[in-house]
XYZ file of C-alpha atoms in Angstrom:
443
model
C -12.040 76.772 19.307
C -13.155 73.360 20.513
C -12.798 70.011 18.946
C -15.393 67.600 19.292
C -13.956 64.001 19.426
C -14.219 61.525 16.767
C -17.233 59.540 16.520
C -18.221 56.339 14.961
C -17.723 56.145 11.274
C -21.003 56.624 8.953
C -22.775 53.788 8.335
C -21.871 53.875 4.170
C -18.070 53.780 5.388
C -18.692 50.692 7.109
C -21.013 48.806 4.277
C -18.409 49.682 1.795
C -15.257 48.327 4.168
C -17.689 45.167 4.895
C -18.275 44.809 1.170
C -14.610 45.039 0.208
C -13.914 42.495 3.106
C -16.560 39.911 1.474
C -15.322 40.474 -1.741
C -11.684 39.735 -0.716
C -12.915 36.817 1.093
C -15.085 35.698 -2.036
C -11.754 36.080 -4.152
C -9.647 33.971 -1.873
C -12.487 30.974 -1.888
C -12.582 31.067 -5.518
C -8.795 30.856 -6.204
C -7.998 28.657 -2.941
C -9.396 25.125 -2.686
C -10.407 24.476 0.907
C -9.286 20.634 0.855
C -6.539 18.778 0.080
C -6.265 17.077 -2.748
C -7.564 13.811 -1.634
C -10.059 11.889 -3.729
C -13.955 11.552 -2.887
C -14.428 8.696 -0.769
C -11.014 7.862 0.020
C -11.727 7.003 3.385
C -14.275 4.770 2.332
C -14.030 0.957 3.942
C -14.340 -0.824 0.664
C -12.208 -0.751 -2.295
C -15.161 -0.516 -5.037
C -16.585 2.654 -2.724
C -13.147 4.382 -3.061
C -12.835 3.497 -7.148
C -16.422 4.799 -7.679
C -15.722 8.572 -8.169
C -13.115 7.566 -10.652
C -15.440 5.601 -12.374
C -18.273 8.282 -12.606
C -15.938 10.709 -13.738
C -14.303 8.635 -16.693
C -17.989 8.056 -17.683
C -18.884 11.574 -17.450
C -15.768 12.489 -19.795
C -16.323 9.527 -22.076
C -19.978 10.749 -22.861
C -19.869 14.522 -22.660
C -16.891 14.739 -25.124
C -18.657 13.336 -27.985
C -22.118 14.421 -27.531
C -20.620 18.150 -26.917
C -18.612 18.183 -30.170
C -21.813 16.553 -31.945
C -24.079 19.119 -30.761
C -22.066 22.007 -31.639
C -21.541 20.732 -35.352
C -24.798 19.809 -36.097
C -27.149 22.381 -34.325
C -25.151 25.090 -34.033
C -22.731 24.999 -37.291
C -19.529 25.179 -35.575
C -16.793 24.042 -37.782
C -15.481 20.656 -36.568
C -11.690 21.832 -35.394
C -13.410 24.782 -33.524
C -16.053 22.207 -32.039
C -13.519 19.790 -30.941
C -11.696 22.302 -29.261
C -14.758 23.209 -27.286
C -15.917 19.890 -26.244
C -12.281 18.870 -25.029
C -12.047 21.802 -22.934
C -15.916 21.598 -21.287
C -15.846 18.284 -21.081
C -12.583 16.700 -20.279
C -11.852 18.786 -16.981
C -14.592 16.442 -15.623
C -11.892 14.050 -14.701
C -10.933 16.523 -12.062
C -14.095 16.185 -10.114
C -12.900 13.361 -7.896
C -10.179 15.142 -6.268
C -10.158 18.776 -7.498
C -13.302 20.245 -8.544
C -12.112 23.989 -8.122
C -9.461 23.488 -10.197
C -11.979 22.043 -12.880
C -14.175 24.895 -12.623
C -11.422 27.371 -13.658
C -11.177 25.451 -16.843
C -14.704 24.555 -17.835
C -16.289 28.023 -16.867
C -14.046 29.939 -19.000
C -14.541 27.395 -22.057
C -17.959 27.504 -21.517
C -18.104 31.492 -21.732
C -15.662 30.958 -24.937
C -18.289 28.603 -26.306
C -21.091 31.014 -25.432
C -19.495 34.028 -27.544
C -18.734 31.485 -30.738
C -22.187 30.586 -30.497
C -23.651 34.460 -30.086
C -22.801 34.258 -34.021
C -24.865 31.476 -35.186
C -27.412 31.796 -37.544
C -30.310 30.243 -35.232
C -31.151 32.665 -33.001
C -34.035 30.784 -30.998
C -31.443 27.785 -30.332
C -30.171 27.200 -26.709
C -28.006 29.703 -25.496
C -25.543 30.950 -24.098
C -25.011 27.532 -22.344
C -26.115 23.821 -24.931
C -27.762 21.468 -23.487
C -24.302 19.127 -23.067
C -22.424 21.967 -21.189
C -25.453 23.026 -18.867
C -25.817 19.601 -17.355
C -22.278 19.121 -17.253
C -21.859 22.438 -15.401
C -24.536 20.669 -12.773
C -22.068 17.829 -12.110
C -19.325 20.288 -11.407
C -21.645 22.178 -9.181
C -22.445 19.163 -7.197
C -18.810 18.132 -6.715
C -17.842 21.237 -5.617
C -20.904 21.517 -3.162
C -19.639 17.957 -1.842
C -16.225 19.262 -1.626
C -15.906 23.411 -0.971
C -16.882 25.581 1.656
C -20.461 27.514 1.365
C -18.510 30.753 0.811
C -17.133 29.238 -2.291
C -19.895 27.442 -3.658
C -21.982 30.811 -3.235
C -19.240 32.705 -5.197
C -19.386 29.828 -8.033
C -22.761 30.325 -8.186
C -22.811 34.275 -8.172
C -20.059 34.098 -10.610
C -22.125 32.024 -13.244
C -25.083 34.100 -12.287
C -23.246 37.219 -13.385
C -21.717 35.690 -16.635
C -25.175 34.565 -17.596
C -26.442 37.904 -17.310
C -23.438 39.747 -18.994
C -23.607 37.580 -22.088
C -27.643 38.359 -22.416
C -26.568 42.222 -21.995
C -23.625 41.152 -25.168
C -26.084 39.787 -27.332
C -29.506 41.025 -26.106
C -31.389 39.722 -29.156
C -30.858 36.217 -28.174
C -32.775 34.381 -25.880
C -31.028 33.311 -22.842
C -33.260 30.623 -21.427
C -30.099 28.474 -20.690
C -28.945 31.308 -18.498
C -31.726 31.550 -16.331
C -31.942 27.661 -16.275
C -28.693 27.160 -15.032
C -28.890 29.557 -11.984
C -31.812 27.636 -10.920
C -31.083 24.480 -11.280
C -27.356 25.226 -9.952
C -28.679 26.800 -6.784
C -30.643 23.585 -6.161
C -27.432 21.235 -7.108
C -25.092 23.451 -4.780
C -27.756 23.523 -1.975
C -27.966 19.402 -2.037
C -24.095 19.239 -2.354
C -23.539 20.995 0.488
C -25.993 19.880 2.907
C -24.712 16.422 2.195
C -21.007 17.790 3.091
C -22.255 19.637 5.862
C -23.991 16.159 7.282
C -21.155 14.308 6.436
C -18.665 16.517 8.141
C -21.354 16.811 11.222
C -21.335 12.885 11.412
C -17.485 12.601 11.162
C -16.841 15.260 14.124
C -19.760 13.669 16.183
C -17.567 10.217 15.712
C -14.479 12.120 16.798
C -15.699 13.923 19.615
C -17.885 10.378 21.095
C -13.985 8.881 20.843
C -12.692 11.750 22.666
C -15.300 11.249 25.422
C -14.665 7.430 25.408
C -10.901 8.169 25.941
C -11.436 11.000 28.526
C -14.307 8.488 30.444
C -11.560 5.769 30.768
C -9.023 8.204 31.778
C -11.467 9.687 34.551
C -12.378 6.112 35.590
C -8.370 5.306 36.055
C -7.937 8.195 37.914
C -11.188 7.870 40.387
C -10.000 4.142 41.086
C -6.421 5.319 41.456
C -7.902 7.880 44.246
C -9.769 5.347 45.893
C -7.230 2.732 45.814
C -4.702 5.525 47.540
C -7.446 6.224 50.033
C -7.864 2.442 51.063
C -4.004 2.096 51.388
C -3.820 5.435 53.507
C -6.125 3.921 55.672
C -4.210 0.071 55.927
C -0.954 2.123 56.392
C -2.355 4.472 58.964
C -3.512 1.502 61.302
C -0.110 0.352 61.128
C 1.722 3.683 61.774
C -1.040 4.404 64.565
C 0.097 0.902 66.051
C 3.821 2.215 66.053
C 3.268 5.875 67.653
C 1.238 4.084 70.573
C 3.899 1.388 71.259
C 6.312 3.896 71.316
C 5.001 6.400 73.308
C 4.154 3.521 76.014
C 7.137 1.826 75.963
C 8.106 3.864 78.576
C 5.235 2.654 80.900
C 5.234 -0.949 79.621
C 8.848 -1.895 80.126
C 10.852 -0.989 83.395
C 14.328 -0.134 83.571
C 14.428 1.490 80.457
C 17.685 3.817 80.207
C 17.447 7.307 79.367
C 18.446 6.834 75.535
C 16.364 4.070 75.077
C 13.527 6.283 76.097
C 14.655 9.539 73.602
C 15.227 6.418 70.735
C 11.132 5.750 71.428
C 10.108 9.038 71.823
C 11.701 10.103 68.631
C 10.263 6.560 66.702
C 6.686 7.948 67.931
C 7.653 11.493 66.676
C 8.719 10.619 63.496
C 5.415 7.975 63.206
C 3.023 11.240 63.915
C 4.701 13.164 61.215
C 4.268 10.624 58.623
C 0.928 10.287 59.363
C 0.338 13.797 59.240
C 2.126 14.026 55.795
C -0.043 11.109 54.465
C -3.254 13.214 55.861
C -2.298 16.061 53.949
C -1.533 14.091 50.812
C -5.148 12.232 51.217
C -6.578 15.645 51.473
C -5.083 16.385 47.561
C -6.555 13.211 46.194
C -10.320 13.577 47.921
C -12.792 15.794 46.511
C -14.287 18.126 48.309
C -16.528 17.380 51.314
C -15.579 13.648 51.271
C -14.380 11.793 54.460
C -12.173 9.048 54.728
C -13.419 5.834 56.120
C -12.609 5.350 59.725
C -13.614 1.549 59.656
C -10.902 -1.107 59.235
C -10.259 -2.291 55.500
C -11.631 -5.426 54.763
C -9.184 -8.558 53.610
C -9.429 -11.941 53.098
C -10.701 -13.010 56.546
C -13.913 -11.394 55.567
C -14.380 -13.198 52.482
C -16.408 -15.807 53.741
C -19.116 -12.919 54.890
C -19.074 -11.744 51.703
C -19.835 -14.979 49.717
C -22.315 -15.320 52.306
C -24.217 -12.451 51.587
C -23.777 -12.964 47.873
C -25.742 -16.426 48.336
C -28.314 -14.759 50.312
C -28.745 -12.239 47.244
C -29.914 -15.287 45.084
C -26.559 -15.951 43.712
C -25.386 -19.763 43.966
C -21.467 -19.128 45.218
C -18.833 -21.662 46.419
C -15.767 -20.189 48.208
C -12.594 -22.055 48.865
C -10.154 -20.523 51.215
C -6.492 -21.776 52.011
C -6.090 -22.651 55.538
C -2.547 -21.592 55.328
C -1.811 -18.325 53.245
C 1.637 -17.231 54.829
C 2.108 -13.881 55.292
C -0.094 -11.432 53.215
C 0.778 -7.817 52.698
C -2.101 -5.308 53.631
C -2.120 -3.975 49.913
C -2.500 -7.717 48.294
C -4.726 -8.564 51.448
C -6.907 -5.574 50.429
C -6.648 -5.788 46.716
C -7.777 -9.730 46.824
C -10.972 -8.646 48.657
C -11.994 -5.956 46.383
C -11.513 -8.284 43.485
C -13.648 -10.919 44.819
C -16.111 -8.495 45.812
C -16.122 -6.648 42.374
C -16.259 -10.215 40.468
C -19.085 -11.000 42.416
C -20.950 -7.674 41.824
C -20.217 -8.265 38.135
C -21.653 -11.944 38.211
C -24.864 -10.489 39.901
C -25.348 -7.309 37.537
C -24.656 -9.538 34.233
C -25.649 -13.026 34.763
C -27.995 -13.210 37.845
C -28.261 -16.916 39.437
C -25.172 -18.234 37.660
C -23.037 -20.659 39.787
C -19.981 -19.117 40.900
C -16.719 -20.743 42.414
C -14.298 -18.479 44.272
C -10.680 -19.894 44.791
C -7.665 -18.366 46.896
C -4.603 -20.148 47.146
C -1.379 -19.165 47.484
C 1.655 -21.182 45.641
C 5.010 -20.430 44.156
C 5.500 -17.084 46.187
C 2.040 -15.894 44.895
C -1.575 -15.416 46.015
C -3.853 -16.689 43.236
C -7.400 -15.279 43.260
C -9.534 -16.731 40.707
C -13.501 -16.246 40.300
C -15.363 -18.307 37.581
C -18.964 -18.201 37.000
C -21.012 -20.080 34.207
C -24.250 -18.939 32.264
C -27.320 -17.605 33.442
C -29.379 -21.108 34.434
C -32.282 -19.506 32.473
C -32.617 -16.408 30.245
C -33.481 -13.434 31.794
C -32.946 -9.510 31.335
C -29.403 -8.664 33.199
C -29.530 -5.992 35.494
C -27.215 -4.032 33.801
C -27.040 -4.145 30.121
C -24.267 -1.592 29.870
C -21.121 -1.510 31.908
C -19.516 1.591 33.109
C -15.724 -0.406 32.855
C -15.223 0.705 36.775
C -14.673 -2.807 37.808
C -12.456 -4.273 35.210
C -10.341 -1.149 35.201
C -10.404 -0.959 39.056
C -9.373 -5.150 39.172
C -6.286 -4.340 36.806
C -5.324 -1.280 38.674
C -4.667 -2.764 41.847
C -2.874 -5.727 40.372
C -0.711 -3.496 38.817
C 0.089 -1.435 41.670
C 0.750 -4.768 43.757
C 3.135 -5.917 40.904
C 0.750 -8.603 40.074
C -0.976 -9.989 36.687
C -4.563 -9.966 35.772
C -6.537 -12.232 33.315
C -10.425 -11.650 32.450
C -12.704 -12.866 29.595
C -15.504 -14.971 28.377
C -15.466 -18.525 28.603
C -16.666 -21.004 25.920
C -19.999 -22.120 27.658
C -21.091 -18.593 28.459
C -19.693 -17.611 31.327
C -16.973 -15.508 33.043
C -13.599 -15.853 34.361
C -11.470 -13.230 36.378
C -7.710 -14.471 37.744
C -5.447 -12.587 39.693
C -2.281 -13.352 40.425
C -0.465 -11.249 43.300
C 2.888 -11.471 44.458
C 3.620 -12.418 48.440
C 6.682 -11.779 50.817
C 9.337 -14.488 50.488
C 8.937 -17.035 53.599
C 11.437 -16.852 56.002
C 12.327 -20.069 57.919
C 12.241 -20.556 61.785
C 15.812 -21.931 62.102
C 17.394 -19.083 59.709
C 19.167 -16.623 62.292
C 17.921 -12.961 61.899
C 19.835 -10.887 59.538
C 22.640 -8.689 61.133
C 22.542 -5.331 61.218
C 26.226 -3.554 60.660
C 25.868 -0.125 62.447
């Protein structure tokens, strides 16, 4: 006898399982608050905004307790002690709306049902029932607080339970008009939708602000990494030039210098081999830093010797710039030389973009063992729309990273007259006196 494989469960079983699961989730939502007990508007910037929910709940409680007791005693002939107990039970929990609205519902909802059962024995069958007018209005404020704080599943569960309670009370006393139960179901749905819409919009705004903050941090980090990669490429080209010179000199030494001994020739060959190995390692490292499909610059990297050309090109572009370059700067390391040129280049580009036509002074000096680069521009001569209203931040990030890698400092900022100042200070190697003997080497 063959046994057919088990197929999917019948649709009825799937519906029952889904219904049970939804009921469990609904019960969990009604019994567990979805937010911490922080007050509403706790993150507001102004003190009066943070105090506003407390003022509102105090006012609601102060109004609804006496009004509820008065309505129960005068319109429904409820004894004073019982009316006072019902009035306090139905209105006093409104004090919890600012921070624990779901817990307030646990108290107010049973109190309203108890009040409806008491009023079902009233001698006036045409009176508003099962919810009195004060209880109905207070319940709407409660639903609004729930909509502002709880999840959609919870507020739907509250509405379903409220509507079901109204229908059950009508079955208990079918001879009484249950107009307030239908009215509360309709108005309660509207209030819950409004509260949920406001809450979801606030959450969306908060998530958007958080995402913008994260995006800005990621953008800044990406900018920094891109600038570091660019600096690494340029430094590679600078160092590779000197390493290539060492390799050529070591290889050609036996042909340029006559009478070299065999050990000396082997030493030069070892130097050339080490230089080639270093160049290979640098190229492999650079291949990791470069993006796919990019090529390194084969032209020599610019330095202070090309500042005059840079300033002249800027003047031809319509920017009145002047260069003051010291005649004797001493020995400038390649990294500092390149960084100084890039800083001036970026500073002049920023003037062209953000203050077209502004008079600019460029000064490069060596003092106290440091290379001082200063670029100062005044305000634009006439009101004009800048070429770029907002910057990407790459320029200043690149300046800071270059100066930091050379061990220097950078100071940038606006001037009182509307201009801008960029000042970089990078260390230079100590000068060696010509008369000083070379350092001895103990082998």
